[in-house]
Amino acid sequence: MTSTLTPGAPQTAGAPQTAGAPSAGEGAEPTAGQVARRRWRASRGVVAVVLALVVIAVILAALRPESSWQNLDPQSASPGGSRALAEILRQRGTPVAVSRSAGDAAERATATSVTVITRSERLTDSDIDRLRRIPGDLVLVAPSRRVLTGLAPGVQVASSSFEDTDAPDCTLQAAVLAGNVDFGQSDTYEVPPGATACYRVEGLPRLVQVRLDGARTVTVLGSSRPFTNEYLDDEGNAALAMNLAGARASVVWLIPDLPDPGSASGDRTLGDLVPFGVKLFFLQLVLAVVAVAVWRARRLGPVVAEALPVVVRSAETVEGRARLYRAHHARDRAADALRAGARDRLVPLLGLPRSAAQDPNAAREIVTAVAQRVRAAGAGAPPGAAQTGTFSTGPDGRLLYDEATIGAALYGPEPADDAGLVWLSDVLDDLERQVRQS
Amino acid sequence: MALTGRLGLLALLGAVVPIVWPSWWTLAALWGVLLAAVALDLALAGNVRALRLHREGDTSVRLGGTARVSLIVENTGRRRVRGVLRDVWPPSAAAGPRTVRLDVPAGERRRVETTLVPTRRGDRQSVTVTIRSRGPLGLAARQLSRRAPWTVRVLPAFPSRRHLPGKLAKLRELTGQQVALIRGQGTEFDSLREYVDGDDVRSIDWRATARRRDVVVRTWRPERDRRIYLVLDTGRTSAGRVGDIPRLDCSMDAALLLGALASRAGDRVDLLAYDRRVRARVEGASRTDLLPAMVRAMAPLEPELIESDAAGMVSTLMSRVRQRCLVVLLTELNAAAIEEGLLPLLPRLTARHLVMVAAVADPRVEEMAAARGDLAAVYDAAAAERARAERRRLTAELRGYGVEVVDAPPAEIAPALADAYLALKAAGRL
């Protein structure tokens, strides 16, 4: 296989050399590699910034606590749900009422109930107001800052911790009984004086109990993990959750639905919410853009118009004629032109007067003369090679024409088809070359 | 008046202020300060009207060359003028640099250099000079455009001047060949010298021989002080582009070479550019002044898109030259233009003058005629063959009237025309 390809080998070997030569030259077109390197140098800063942004986004997304709409739902059996806890509470004789709105929870709450408030980020300000007035104890599971300030006065989010297990280290009965608890990621709090603080990390507690009006207690838990199905059986999680939620006669479990759009605080538009200073900031930005536009819009001097020269290619008429010939398949005219041109060039070679070229009476003479010269050129060709309308190949590989073919080429009728015209042009070229060489 | 980017930047930075003091008054105060600063800047900026502009530098440049034009800015005002200046030229003058920093203290002058690399032949006129004078704070500027007229004439490139030494050598050979013992119409008596073997006995001057002991022959040389009239056709056929340059430019190049050669040969050369009226004329220029005069006359010529008026051209020519001369007509062998325009008038012209027609052939036609391979190429070849046949026919027809025809592609037309002239000169036909 390879041996049959060897004739082509020098060509392929030569190709890289010729292709490589221009690239070696000074000031030549840059190679693809050079272009790529230049573009890389120009854009690597942007690429680095984009990559850094992607990495940061991925890290943030990974660190963000996973949250699903089912989390802490006492009717959900998913890992993040709290059905297990609710079932255990019911089995232990503590009824659990599930509320989906703050109003409903406020109605159900009694002086002997514990209201567990989960997913508190969904509560609106008016909900928080209403919850502040309900009787009984409150347990806030991983509350938002708004809820914290509204319902547990004096308790503030201090930081967050990732330490899992810890001893309670406090006097709160529920915590002491539960012992070690797995918190996972948890908020830590700053506590007011007089509050009970448990499970400290670096001095900041993750469980806080505040006493309000003497009798009511508000318990704040920094992590929702002890309440979830998945982690309920870890360490003392179940005990802590049951001690906190089941401390009284009944449980009202508030897991608020998302508030209806616009239901919260009515008809405040975006404009009302944006501070006046920010509006002025944007107005000033617009004015600054106008100032920049005025700066850029002012030209340094006029635009200069100039009459441009006419650009007409001189060969346009000839090219147009060629296209017309082609569009109309004007083989007759094209063949006439080619033949006349060939005769014009042949006649001086044959030693005939120039006027003979376009003289129909000289046709015979020209054809005979051409045939003689062609035969002389193809010396050694058998005279019998002359066949009507065809031509054969001489011993040296060149085409041999008989008089009839030469006559047809120089004076014949219009070619029957396009292939005939192309053939005619080739034959005329060949005749001319052979006559020149003879 | 013009603002600067600095004002925009300040306005942008000022956007922070209303966040700190959210009030309409803040915004009003901010803009009050900014506008006051702008007004102050405008008031204190140097006066552009008090600047005097002068120019000096090149007034002509060969196409492809570089011209330098200086602008001298003189500050006659009382304040320093600081800012930017733009010397505005037409695009084809390719002037650079586009803008220049300007700093002229009161009572002083500064020179601003502009470099032109024109891309086309003709006159390039400075459009205007725009000056933006910045205030001391750099927030606003006064801007004004002032006229500072200057014209740079872009002359034909004359690329065929490299052929001139070769042709001059040929010419010297010709005039040194005074042994041209044949007496012709365009030869004149040169000298008497002794007979040497091989001289034509017919050229023996018997009267001189009788006075001396030796046999003396007369020698002749090509006649000097013949008149050559170059006629540039600037009509529509001269607008067509051969390669990438208009046919007119090729013709000019050939005319310049011939003019340079003929003036060295001692002939008088005149130039006429004509389409429907006289576009340019050089007559009676001295030998040393001929080439500059021709180049200056040719520089602003542009092809006109109108049919040339051959009758007008011939009558202009006939009225200008009485004595016999060589009329070199630089035109195109266009069947319609020649047959309807020139041919009927030729007998009148050839009766009195020797006429030579120089035409620039388009290499594209040759390329098309040689095209083979597919059908489109063969039709191209047929069309080109027909165009060539037409050209040959016209050439033959013109020769029938005794007209010399030079038909060559753009790269060869100038030397070919020079050769034709030298051949005529050698044959003593001028």
PDB file of N, CA, C and O in Angstrom, chain A residues 132-152:
ATOM      1  N   ARG A 132     -47.050  38.378  68.503  1.00  0.00           N
ATOM      2  CA  ARG A 132     -46.519  38.917  69.756  1.00  0.00           C
ATOM      3  C   ARG A 132     -47.604  38.903  70.838  1.00  0.00           C
ATOM      4  O   ARG A 132     -47.307  38.811  72.017  1.00  0.00           O
ATOM      5  N   ARG A 133     -48.859  38.978  70.419  1.00  0.00           N
ATOM      6  CA  ARG A 133     -49.941  39.068  71.404  1.00  0.00           C
ATOM      7  C   ARG A 133     -50.527  37.712  71.807  1.00  0.00           C
ATOM      8  O   ARG A 133     -51.418  37.639  72.611  1.00  0.00           O
ATOM      9  N   ILE A 134     -50.075  36.605  71.226  1.00  0.00           N
ATOM     10  CA  ILE A 134     -50.720  35.318  71.524  1.00  0.00           C
ATOM     11  C   ILE A 134     -50.283  34.834  72.890  1.00  0.00           C
ATOM     12  O   ILE A 134     -49.164  35.101  73.335  1.00  0.00           O
ATOM     13  N   PRO A 135     -51.170  34.059  73.546  1.00  0.00           N
ATOM     14  CA  PRO A 135     -50.808  33.519  74.862  1.00  0.00           C
ATOM     15  C   PRO A 135     -49.922  32.280  74.719  1.00  0.00           C
ATOM     16  O   PRO A 135     -49.758  31.774  73.621  1.00  0.00           O
ATOM     17  N   GLY A 136     -49.410  31.806  75.826  1.00  0.00           N
ATOM     18  CA  GLY A 136     -48.611  30.580  75.835  1.00  0.00           C
ATOM     19  C   GLY A 136     -47.162  30.823  75.462  1.00  0.00           C
ATOM     20  O   GLY A 136     -46.749  31.940  75.176  1.00  0.00           O
ATOM     21  N   ASP A 137     -46.377  29.726  75.442  1.00  0.00           N
ATOM     22  CA  ASP A 137     -44.948  29.832  75.167  1.00  0.00           C
ATOM     23  C   ASP A 137     -44.696  29.842  73.666  1.00  0.00           C
ATOM     24  O   ASP A 137     -45.500  29.387  72.861  1.00  0.00           O
ATOM     25  N   LEU A 138     -43.488  30.314  73.328  1.00  0.00           N
ATOM     26  CA  LEU A 138     -43.088  30.336  71.910  1.00  0.00           C
ATOM     27  C   LEU A 138     -41.759  29.605  71.763  1.00  0.00           C
ATOM     28  O   LEU A 138     -40.888  29.727  72.624  1.00  0.00           O
ATOM     29  N   VAL A 139     -41.647  28.820  70.704  1.00  0.00           N
ATOM     30  CA  VAL A 139     -40.346  28.265  70.342  1.00  0.00           C
ATOM     31  C   VAL A 139     -40.020  28.767  68.924  1.00  0.00           C
ATOM     32  O   VAL A 139     -40.790  28.525  67.997  1.00  0.00           O
ATOM     33  N   LEU A 140     -38.946  29.498  68.792  1.00  0.00           N
ATOM     34  CA  LEU A 140     -38.572  30.035  67.483  1.00  0.00           C
ATOM     35  C   LEU A 140     -37.447  29.175  66.922  1.00  0.00           C
ATOM     36  O   LEU A 140     -36.355  29.115  67.503  1.00  0.00           O
ATOM     37  N   VAL A 141     -37.717  28.503  65.844  1.00  0.00           N
ATOM     38  CA  VAL A 141     -36.718  27.618  65.238  1.00  0.00           C
ATOM     39  C   VAL A 141     -35.991  28.373  64.137  1.00  0.00           C
ATOM     40  O   VAL A 141     -36.603  28.765  63.142  1.00  0.00           O
ATOM     41  N   ALA A 142     -34.691  28.603  64.330  1.00  0.00           N
ATOM     42  CA  ALA A 142     -33.861  29.327  63.358  1.00  0.00           C
ATOM     43  C   ALA A 142     -34.595  30.550  62.826  1.00  0.00           C
ATOM     44  O   ALA A 142     -34.880  30.658  61.642  1.00  0.00           O
ATOM     45  N   PRO A 143     -34.938  31.489  63.706  1.00  0.00           N
ATOM     46  CA  PRO A 143     -35.756  32.624  63.268  1.00  0.00           C
ATOM     47  C   PRO A 143     -34.954  33.640  62.458  1.00  0.00           C
ATOM     48  O   PRO A 143     -33.731  33.708  62.545  1.00  0.00           O
ATOM     49  N   SER A 144     -35.668  34.411  61.654  1.00  0.00           N
ATOM     50  CA  SER A 144     -35.027  35.513  60.935  1.00  0.00           C
ATOM     51  C   SER A 144     -34.831  36.665  61.907  1.00  0.00           C
ATOM     52  O   SER A 144     -35.407  36.688  62.985  1.00  0.00           O
ATOM     53  N   ARG A 145     -34.000  37.624  61.506  1.00  0.00           N
ATOM     54  CA  ARG A 145     -33.693  38.731  62.410  1.00  0.00           C
ATOM     55  C   ARG A 145     -34.939  39.526  62.760  1.00  0.00           C
ATOM     56  O   ARG A 145     -35.136  39.981  63.876  1.00  0.00           O
ATOM     57  N   ARG A 146     -35.814  39.661  61.750  1.00  0.00           N
ATOM     58  CA  ARG A 146     -37.026  40.446  61.970  1.00  0.00           C
ATOM     59  C   ARG A 146     -37.886  39.813  63.064  1.00  0.00           C
ATOM     60  O   ARG A 146     -38.366  40.477  63.971  1.00  0.00           O
ATOM     61  N   VAL A 147     -38.033  38.505  62.941  1.00  0.00           N
ATOM     62  CA  VAL A 147     -38.849  37.781  63.912  1.00  0.00           C
ATOM     63  C   VAL A 147     -38.202  37.840  65.281  1.00  0.00           C
ATOM     64  O   VAL A 147     -38.871  38.000  66.307  1.00  0.00           O
ATOM     65  N   LEU A 148     -36.884  37.731  65.301  1.00  0.00           N
ATOM     66  CA  LEU A 148     -36.144  37.751  66.554  1.00  0.00           C
ATOM     67  C   LEU A 148     -36.378  39.067  67.296  1.00  0.00           C
ATOM     68  O   LEU A 148     -36.707  39.075  68.484  1.00  0.00           O
ATOM     69  N   THR A 149     -36.238  40.179  66.593  1.00  0.00           N
ATOM     70  CA  THR A 149     -36.436  41.463  67.269  1.00  0.00           C
ATOM     71  C   THR A 149     -37.888  41.639  67.678  1.00  0.00           C
ATOM     72  O   THR A 149     -38.186  42.260  68.696  1.00  0.00           O
ATOM     73  N   GLY A 150     -38.809  41.058  66.880  1.00  0.00           N
ATOM     74  CA  GLY A 150     -40.237  41.247  67.178  1.00  0.00           C
ATOM     75  C   GLY A 150     -40.697  40.382  68.344  1.00  0.00           C
ATOM     76  O   GLY A 150     -41.502  40.811  69.160  1.00  0.00           O
ATOM     77  N   LEU A 151     -40.205  39.160  68.429  1.00  0.00           N
ATOM     78  CA  LEU A 151     -40.773  38.203  69.379  1.00  0.00           C
ATOM     79  C   LEU A 151     -39.856  37.872  70.541  1.00  0.00           C
ATOM     80  O   LEU A 151     -40.318  37.397  71.574  1.00  0.00           O
ATOM     81  N   ALA A 152     -38.548  38.063  70.369  1.00  0.00           N
ATOM     82  CA  ALA A 152     -37.626  37.762  71.469  1.00  0.00           C
ATOM     83  C   ALA A 152     -36.793  38.991  71.753  1.00  0.00           C
ATOM     84  O   ALA A 152     -35.648  39.088  71.334  1.00  0.00           O
TER      85      ALA A 152
END
